[in-house]
Amino acid sequence: YDQVIAKEVENYVDESQRKWVLKVTKDIEEALLLALKCFKSALAIYEGLGEAFSYDMEDEAENFKGWFGNALNIAGSYYIKRSASMCDQDFNLQDALELLITARHLLTEGLDIFQGLNQDMNCVILTTNLGMSFRTEAYAIKDKNEAELVMFNFDSLHYSFVH
């Protein structure tokens, strides 16, 4: 199927306009990141179409923004889950906290989108997931001993404490 899809893309899209190729992802993380990239590209296309054509693309672009916000929530939740699962075994605290920082960036971007769309219920969901990231961080720090905590670079946590 991949070859058929790629052939169709080649038939309709000039090669100079293609910046990436279709591929089978190796794991769920790569699939989520590729999905986010697709949503960003789709939003850029809709913004370009709105400028190129005389009709309003607002409703379609708003739908894509909502889907992108949901995808950001899923990706952020995935990183929280990965960090939490690390706490069930011997783990490196810095690795767990870096996953949580990534999750917060994704969730905050999604929250910004939903605030712009005035979708309060989705804002509540993302805010709840942000809270879960802080709860997971507290559990991870509590679970590790003081020696490892002292070696951690707290400057990277600036985002956590500001938001």
XYZ file of N, CA, C and O in Angstrom:
652
model
N 0.807 -1.202 0.000
C 0.000 0.000 0.000
C 0.851 1.267 0.000
O 0.468 2.266 -0.575
N 1.984 1.219 0.706
C 2.834 2.406 0.779
C 3.295 2.857 -0.602
O 3.341 4.054 -0.887
N 3.633 1.893 -1.460
C 4.099 2.230 -2.808
C 2.972 2.855 -3.632
O 3.203 3.783 -4.403
N 1.754 2.359 -3.462
C 0.605 2.907 -4.196
C 0.346 4.346 -3.758
O 0.149 5.237 -4.587
N 0.364 4.578 -2.459
C 0.143 5.931 -1.934
C 1.249 6.861 -2.411
O 0.988 7.975 -2.869
N 2.490 6.409 -2.314
C 3.612 7.245 -2.746
C 3.493 7.582 -4.231
O 3.768 8.711 -4.647
N 3.058 6.627 -5.043
C 2.902 6.864 -6.482
C 1.828 7.922 -6.738
O 1.989 8.796 -7.590
N 0.718 7.867 -6.002
C -0.344 8.861 -6.155
C 0.144 10.251 -5.769
O -0.153 11.234 -6.425
N 0.918 10.323 -4.691
C 1.470 11.613 -4.278
C 2.371 12.152 -5.380
O 2.319 13.330 -5.725
N 3.195 11.283 -5.950
C 4.096 11.705 -7.029
C 3.322 12.211 -8.245
O 3.781 13.102 -8.948
N 2.152 11.640 -8.512
C 1.350 12.054 -9.656
C 0.792 13.467 -9.511
O 0.577 14.159 -10.503
N 0.530 13.889 -8.279
C -0.162 15.157 -8.065
C 0.674 16.258 -7.424
O 0.287 17.417 -7.458
N 1.784 15.908 -6.822
C 2.587 16.899 -6.120
C 3.969 16.970 -6.758
O 4.663 15.964 -6.871
N 4.353 18.163 -7.156
C 5.670 18.377 -7.740
C 6.742 18.032 -6.707
O 6.628 18.375 -5.532
N 7.774 17.354 -7.160
C 8.820 16.887 -6.256
C 9.467 18.027 -5.461
O 9.842 17.861 -4.306
N 9.572 19.182 -6.056
C 10.192 20.308 -5.362
C 9.360 20.781 -4.171
O 9.862 21.466 -3.287
N 8.076 20.408 -4.116
C 7.201 20.821 -3.027
C 7.133 19.791 -1.904
O 6.520 20.033 -0.878
N 7.728 18.629 -2.108
C 7.710 17.587 -1.083
C 8.956 17.686 -0.230
O 10.061 17.601 -0.731
N 8.769 17.852 1.073
C 9.905 17.993 1.979
C 10.162 16.723 2.781
O 11.163 16.614 3.440
N 9.260 15.784 2.766
C 9.449 14.533 3.488
C 8.715 13.424 2.753
O 7.859 13.677 1.926
N 9.061 12.212 3.047
C 8.491 11.062 2.354
C 7.605 10.274 3.301
O 7.753 10.346 4.515
N 6.695 9.518 2.729
C 5.856 8.635 3.525
C 6.703 7.472 4.014
O 7.536 6.954 3.285
N 6.494 7.067 5.239
C 7.263 5.957 5.761
C 6.475 5.226 6.830
O 5.542 5.777 7.410
N 6.880 4.006 7.074
C 6.294 3.222 8.155
C 7.087 3.556 9.412
O 8.319 3.483 9.414
N 6.385 3.944 10.442
C 7.056 4.358 11.673
C 7.583 3.149 12.427
O 7.022 2.060 12.344
N 8.651 3.372 13.184
C 9.282 2.271 13.914
C 8.651 2.030 15.282
O 8.754 0.947 15.838
N 8.015 3.061 15.855
C 7.396 2.912 17.173
C 6.317 3.985 17.358
O 6.130 4.840 16.497
N 5.627 3.917 18.472
C 4.517 4.829 18.730
C 5.002 6.271 18.852
O 4.331 7.195 18.388
N 6.159 6.484 19.443
C 6.672 7.850 19.593
C 6.906 8.486 18.218
O 6.485 9.621 17.977
N 7.543 7.758 17.317
C 7.790 8.295 15.982
C 6.478 8.547 15.247
O 6.330 9.537 14.536
N 5.494 7.674 15.454
C 4.187 7.858 14.820
C 3.502 9.122 15.334
O 2.922 9.889 14.554
N 3.561 9.354 16.630
C 2.957 10.559 17.205
C 3.640 11.825 16.702
O 2.974 12.799 16.347
N 4.963 11.804 16.651
C 5.691 12.981 16.171
C 5.433 13.232 14.695
O 5.306 14.383 14.264
N 5.307 12.171 13.917
C 4.983 12.325 12.498
C 3.561 12.872 12.329
O 3.322 13.719 11.469
N 2.642 12.426 13.168
C 1.272 12.948 13.117
C 1.261 14.448 13.413
O 0.560 15.216 12.733
N 2.034 14.869 14.399
C 2.110 16.298 14.718
C 2.674 17.085 13.538
O 2.181 18.174 13.217
N 3.663 16.517 12.892
C 4.246 17.167 11.713
C 3.209 17.282 10.600
O 3.123 18.315 9.927
N 2.405 16.244 10.418
C 1.350 16.271 9.390
C 0.314 17.348 9.688
O -0.119 18.074 8.791
N -0.100 17.457 10.954
C -1.077 18.481 11.319
C -0.516 19.885 11.097
O -1.223 20.763 10.601
N 0.758 20.097 11.449
C 1.362 21.413 11.217
C 1.391 21.737 9.725
O 1.104 22.860 9.322
N 1.726 20.732 8.908
C 1.749 20.945 7.456
C 0.353 21.233 6.932
O 0.175 22.109 6.074
N -0.632 20.508 7.427
C -2.012 20.724 6.983
C -2.482 22.128 7.349
O -3.143 22.798 6.542
N -2.149 22.584 8.544
C -2.526 23.941 8.944
C -1.857 24.985 8.055
O -2.488 25.979 7.681
N -0.601 24.755 7.708
C 0.100 25.681 6.815
C -0.565 25.717 5.442
O -0.707 26.781 4.827
N -1.014 24.554 4.969
C -1.711 24.494 3.679
C -3.014 25.272 3.751
O -3.328 26.060 2.857
N -3.790 25.067 4.803
C -5.058 25.787 4.942
C -4.851 27.289 5.041
O -5.626 28.064 4.487
N -3.813 27.702 5.746
C -3.527 29.139 5.831
C -3.171 29.684 4.451
O -3.598 30.768 4.071
N -2.411 28.925 3.673
C -2.058 29.338 2.318
C -3.250 29.365 1.386
O -3.390 30.268 0.556
N -4.163 28.385 1.532
C -5.352 28.354 0.691
C -6.260 29.535 0.978
O -6.863 30.094 0.064
N -6.370 29.877 2.246
C -7.207 31.019 2.613
C -6.730 32.306 1.969
O -7.533 33.157 1.593
N -5.422 32.428 1.825
C -4.865 33.625 1.188
C -4.998 33.560 -0.327
O -5.157 34.581 -0.986
N -4.931 32.351 -0.898
C -4.935 32.198 -2.352
C -6.339 32.254 -2.955
O -6.500 32.651 -4.098
N -7.341 31.841 -2.188
C -8.698 31.794 -2.711
C -9.571 32.839 -2.024
O -9.280 33.281 -0.923
N -10.653 33.166 -2.680
C -11.510 34.230 -2.158
C -12.465 33.739 -1.068
O -13.038 34.540 -0.373
N -12.643 32.424 -0.914
C -13.598 31.960 0.098
C -12.904 31.717 1.436
O -11.706 31.535 1.518
N -13.700 31.728 2.466
C -13.207 31.638 3.832
C -12.920 30.190 4.206
O -13.763 29.316 4.063
N -11.727 29.944 4.691
C -11.309 28.603 5.103
C -11.340 28.458 6.627
O -10.815 27.504 7.165
N -11.968 29.405 7.304
C -11.916 29.466 8.762
C -12.426 28.188 9.437
O -11.790 27.676 10.355
N -13.580 27.660 8.990
C -14.141 26.472 9.631
C -13.222 25.265 9.490
O -12.996 24.535 10.455
N -12.682 25.061 8.271
C -11.784 23.930 8.058
C -10.508 24.077 8.871
O -10.022 23.131 9.482
N -9.961 25.283 8.887
C -8.741 25.531 9.659
C -9.003 25.339 11.155
O -8.158 24.795 11.871
N -10.172 25.742 11.618
C -10.519 25.568 13.030
C -10.607 24.080 13.384
O -10.150 23.665 14.447
N -11.181 23.278 12.483
C -11.224 21.828 12.707
C -9.816 21.253 12.822
O -9.532 20.453 13.716
N -8.939 21.643 11.909
C -7.567 21.142 11.950
C -6.854 21.580 13.225
O -6.089 20.813 13.809
N -7.106 22.806 13.661
C -6.490 23.268 14.910
C -6.955 22.403 16.082
O -6.149 22.046 16.945
N -8.231 22.077 16.122
C -8.743 21.220 17.185
C -8.127 19.830 17.143
O -7.750 19.270 18.180
N -8.010 19.273 15.954
C -7.389 17.948 15.812
C -5.919 17.993 16.215
O -5.410 17.066 16.846
N -5.248 19.080 15.841
C -3.848 19.238 16.217
C -3.729 19.349 17.740
O -2.852 18.729 18.349
N -4.625 20.109 18.369
C -4.629 20.212 19.823
C -4.836 18.860 20.482
O -4.173 18.526 21.471
N -5.740 18.058 19.929
C -5.961 16.709 20.462
C -4.722 15.836 20.286
O -4.358 15.069 21.182
N -4.061 15.952 19.140
C -2.844 15.171 18.896
C -1.731 15.593 19.864
O -0.973 14.741 20.356
N -1.633 16.890 20.148
C -0.659 17.362 21.131
C -0.955 16.783 22.511
O -0.041 16.398 23.249
N -2.228 16.708 22.869
C -2.625 16.125 24.143
C -2.239 14.645 24.205
O -1.698 14.179 25.211
N -2.493 13.919 23.140
C -2.155 12.492 23.106
C -0.648 12.298 23.235
O -0.181 11.454 24.014
N 0.127 13.087 22.489
C 1.584 12.968 22.555
C 2.098 13.341 23.949
O 2.955 12.648 24.511
N 1.571 14.425 24.522
C 1.981 14.819 25.869
C 1.641 13.754 26.899
O 2.463 13.432 27.771
N 0.464 13.176 26.777
C 0.050 12.113 27.697
C 0.938 10.885 27.554
O 1.242 10.196 28.537
N 1.352 10.604 26.335
C 2.256 9.477 26.082
C 3.569 9.664 26.854
O 4.063 8.738 27.488
N 4.129 10.879 26.791
C 5.390 11.132 27.493
C 5.216 11.064 29.014
O 6.113 10.609 29.727
N 4.075 11.491 29.526
C 3.806 11.359 30.965
C 3.761 9.887 31.344
O 4.354 9.465 32.344
N 3.063 9.090 30.547
C 2.944 7.649 30.809
C 4.317 6.976 30.779
O 4.621 6.132 31.619
N 5.143 7.357 29.809
C 6.501 6.783 29.737
C 7.298 7.126 30.982
O 7.997 6.279 31.544
N 7.206 8.379 31.416
C 7.929 8.797 32.611
C 7.418 8.051 33.841
O 8.209 7.578 34.661
N 6.109 7.935 33.962
C 5.526 7.235 35.116
C 5.930 5.764 35.125
O 6.210 5.205 36.191
N 5.991 5.149 33.951
C 6.361 3.729 33.900
C 7.829 3.524 34.271
O 8.201 2.463 34.756
N 8.652 4.547 34.077
C 10.056 4.452 34.483
C 10.173 4.337 35.995
O 11.108 3.713 36.501
N 9.241 4.929 36.717
C 9.301 4.941 38.179
C 9.059 3.558 38.780
O 9.316 3.355 39.970
N 8.575 2.620 37.989
C 8.317 1.263 38.473
C 9.580 0.406 38.481
O 9.532 -0.751 38.883
N 10.675 0.949 38.000
C 11.928 0.198 37.936
C 13.082 1.138 38.271
O 12.869 2.309 38.566
N 14.299 0.626 38.232
C 15.456 1.481 38.452
C 15.557 2.435 37.270
O 15.572 2.010 36.126
N 15.578 3.748 37.546
C 15.546 4.730 36.463
C 16.455 5.906 36.750
O 16.830 6.165 37.877
N 16.772 6.620 35.684
C 17.563 7.835 35.766
C 16.582 8.995 35.920
O 15.732 9.203 35.051
N 16.717 9.747 36.990
C 15.787 10.840 37.270
C 15.788 11.881 36.161
O 14.737 12.373 35.751
N 16.956 12.211 35.637
C 17.034 13.225 34.590
C 16.262 12.778 33.347
O 15.557 13.584 32.734
N 16.338 11.504 32.985
C 15.583 11.003 31.824
C 14.081 11.148 32.043
O 13.346 11.570 31.147
N 13.624 10.810 33.240
C 12.203 10.920 33.552
C 11.736 12.370 33.498
O 10.673 12.677 32.942
N 12.545 13.272 34.056
C 12.163 14.677 34.074
C 12.195 15.297 32.676
O 11.364 16.145 32.355
N 13.122 14.871 31.836
C 13.161 15.368 30.459
C 11.914 14.950 29.682
O 11.379 15.735 28.888
N 11.431 13.739 29.920
C 10.175 13.309 29.293
C 9.017 14.191 29.751
O 8.157 14.569 28.942
N 9.004 14.533 31.030
C 7.933 15.370 31.559
C 8.002 16.795 31.019
O 6.969 17.412 30.757
N 9.195 17.308 30.833
C 9.344 18.650 30.257
C 8.829 18.649 28.819
O 8.121 19.569 28.397
N 9.153 17.605 28.069
C 8.638 17.471 26.701
C 7.117 17.418 26.721
O 6.451 18.081 25.918
N 6.571 16.638 27.643
C 5.111 16.529 27.763
C 4.496 17.899 28.033
O 3.478 18.266 27.425
N 5.104 18.671 28.912
C 4.559 19.991 29.255
C 4.580 20.948 28.076
O 3.654 21.737 27.895
N 5.633 20.882 27.279
C 5.689 21.742 26.090
C 4.545 21.396 25.132
O 3.864 22.294 24.620
N 4.330 20.109 24.907
C 3.257 19.675 24.011
C 1.889 20.066 24.561
O 1.034 20.585 23.831
N 1.673 19.798 25.844
C 0.384 20.106 26.456
C 0.112 21.611 26.493
O -1.021 22.048 26.269
N 1.143 22.399 26.749
C 0.972 23.855 26.777
C 0.634 24.379 25.386
O -0.221 25.266 25.245
N 1.279 23.830 24.359
C 0.956 24.244 22.990
C -0.502 23.892 22.659
O -1.226 24.690 22.069
N -0.931 22.704 23.067
C -2.326 22.314 22.857
C -3.285 23.201 23.625
O -4.335 23.605 23.107
N -2.931 23.532 24.852
C -3.762 24.412 25.671
C -3.909 25.780 25.018
O -5.008 26.345 24.970
N -2.821 26.309 24.481
C -2.875 27.596 23.780
C -3.832 27.534 22.586
O -4.592 28.479 22.336
N -3.800 26.432 21.863
C -4.701 26.265 20.705
C -6.153 26.272 21.165
O -6.994 26.988 20.623
N -6.463 25.476 22.188
C -7.845 25.376 22.651
C -8.332 26.668 23.300
O -9.509 27.001 23.193
N -7.441 27.408 23.941
C -7.838 28.711 24.474
C -8.186 29.658 23.339
O -9.157 30.415 23.431
N -7.405 29.598 22.251
C -7.691 30.432 21.081
C -8.998 30.070 20.397
O -9.650 30.913 19.779
N -9.404 28.795 20.528
C -10.656 28.334 19.938
C -11.826 28.448 20.914
O -12.956 28.096 20.582
N -11.562 28.912 22.139
C -12.572 29.025 23.199
C -13.240 27.682 23.485
O -14.463 27.615 23.680
N -12.441 26.629 23.535
C -12.958 25.293 23.841
C -12.590 24.942 25.288
O -11.585 24.285 25.561
N -13.453 25.393 26.193
C -13.177 25.263 27.618
C -13.000 23.819 28.078
O -12.138 23.534 28.909
N -13.805 22.910 27.555
C -13.712 21.514 28.004
C -12.349 20.914 27.637
O -11.756 20.192 28.441
N -11.861 21.210 26.445
C -10.540 20.721 26.070
C -9.448 21.391 26.896
O -8.435 20.762 27.224
N -9.649 22.651 27.258
C -8.698 23.341 28.138
C -8.618 22.639 29.492
O -7.528 22.472 30.055
N -9.771 22.211 30.001
C -9.797 21.498 31.283
C -9.022 20.184 31.172
O -8.232 19.842 32.059
N -9.201 19.460 30.083
C -8.509 18.180 29.894
C -6.995 18.380 29.855
O -6.239 17.670 30.530
N -6.538 19.358 29.077
C -5.095 19.586 28.981
C -4.520 20.111 30.290
O -3.407 19.736 30.673
N -5.258 20.954 30.988
C -4.800 21.450 32.279
C -4.685 20.301 33.286
O -3.727 20.234 34.064
N -5.637 19.390 33.245
C -5.591 18.209 34.113
C -4.354 17.363 33.803
O -3.667 16.892 34.712
N -4.060 17.193 32.519
C -2.884 16.414 32.141
C -1.589 17.128 32.527
O -0.613 16.474 32.899
N -1.588 18.455 32.449
C -0.430 19.204 32.947
C -0.246 18.938 34.448
O 0.881 18.734 34.916
N -1.342 18.937 35.193
C -1.277 18.627 36.619
C -0.732 17.231 36.860
O 0.069 17.018 37.781
N -1.130 16.284 36.017
C -0.626 14.907 36.150
C 0.886 14.864 35.916
O 1.597 14.102 36.566
N 1.385 15.728 35.028
C 2.837 15.740 34.789
C 3.582 16.213 36.034
O 4.642 15.672 36.369
N 3.031 17.183 36.737
C 3.670 17.663 37.966
C 3.570 16.621 39.074
O 4.504 16.440 39.858
N 2.456 15.924 39.122
C 2.301 14.850 40.121
C 3.309 13.737 39.855
O 3.935 13.211 40.775
N 3.490 13.386 38.581
C 4.454 12.355 38.212
C 5.869 12.810 38.556
O 6.681 12.017 39.043
N 6.159 14.096 38.338
C 7.478 14.631 38.687
C 7.722 14.518 40.192
O 8.803 14.099 40.623
N 6.734 14.889 40.972
C 6.888 14.816 42.432
C 7.132 13.381 42.882
O 7.988 13.116 43.733
N 6.409 12.446 42.286
C 6.589 11.034 42.632
C 7.988 10.561 42.248
O 8.650 9.863 43.020
N 8.460 10.961 41.054
C 9.783 10.533 40.593
C 10.876 11.082 41.500
O 11.815 10.368 41.868
N 10.757 12.355 41.896
C 11.763 12.959 42.766
C 11.745 12.303 44.142
O 12.789 11.991 44.711
N 10.559 12.037 44.662
C 10.432 11.384 45.965
C 11.043 9.989 45.924
O 11.658 9.544 46.881
N 10.902 9.331 44.785
C 11.352 7.946 44.646
C 12.874 7.822 44.553
O 13.411 6.766 44.827
N 13.548 8.870 44.148
C 15.004 8.815 44.002
C 15.687 9.359 45.259
O 15.115 10.131 46.022
N 16.936 8.981 45.429
C 17.645 9.443 46.631
C 18.246 10.828 46.406
O 18.341 11.316 45.294
N 18.663 11.461 47.481
C 19.171 12.828 47.443
C 20.426 12.960 46.587
O 20.630 13.971 45.944
N 21.277 11.971 46.537
C 22.534 12.077 45.782
C 22.255 12.310 44.300
O 22.882 13.156 43.669
N 21.330 11.567 43.741
C 21.017 11.752 42.325
C 20.324 13.087 42.108
O 20.542 13.752 41.108
N 19.499 13.509 43.041
C 18.791 14.778 42.925
C 19.775 15.945 42.899
O 19.605 16.885 42.134
N 20.822 15.878 43.696
C 21.822 16.943 43.741
C 22.553 17.043 42.401
O 22.909 18.126 41.953
N 22.756 15.932 41.702
C 23.485 15.936 40.438
C 22.633 16.451 39.276
O 23.158 16.761 38.219
N 21.337 16.570 39.456
C 20.455 16.998 38.368
C 20.611 18.488 38.081
O 20.777 19.294 38.991
N 20.531 18.865 36.833
C 20.627 20.263 36.415
C 19.253 20.910 36.560
O 18.387 20.734 35.724
N 19.055 21.690 37.596
C 17.754 22.287 37.867
C 17.396 23.409 36.909
O 16.253 23.811 36.825
N 18.357 23.937 36.164
C 18.048 24.977 35.175
C 17.069 24.464 34.123
O 16.258 25.213 33.609
N 17.140 23.175 33.800
C 16.233 22.633 32.796
C 14.799 22.561 33.308
O 13.867 22.407 32.533
N 14.609 22.681 34.607
C 13.273 22.648 35.177
C 12.630 24.028 35.260
O 11.514 24.157 35.716
N 13.318 25.045 34.797
C 12.772 26.402 34.862
C 11.369 26.455 34.280
O 10.481 27.066 34.856
N 11.158 25.765 33.170
C 9.836 25.750 32.545
C 8.788 25.222 33.521
O 7.703 25.764 33.617
N 9.124 24.192 34.269
C 8.184 23.589 35.204
C 7.725 24.585 36.271
O 6.555 24.668 36.578
N 8.670 25.312 36.822
C 8.340 26.192 37.918
C 7.663 27.472 37.462
O 6.886 28.057 38.184
N 7.959 27.908 36.252
C 7.326 29.112 35.730
C 5.865 28.841 35.379
O 5.004 29.658 35.601
N 5.599 27.687 34.830
C 4.244 27.354 34.397
C 3.586 26.478 35.421
O 2.551 26.076 35.417
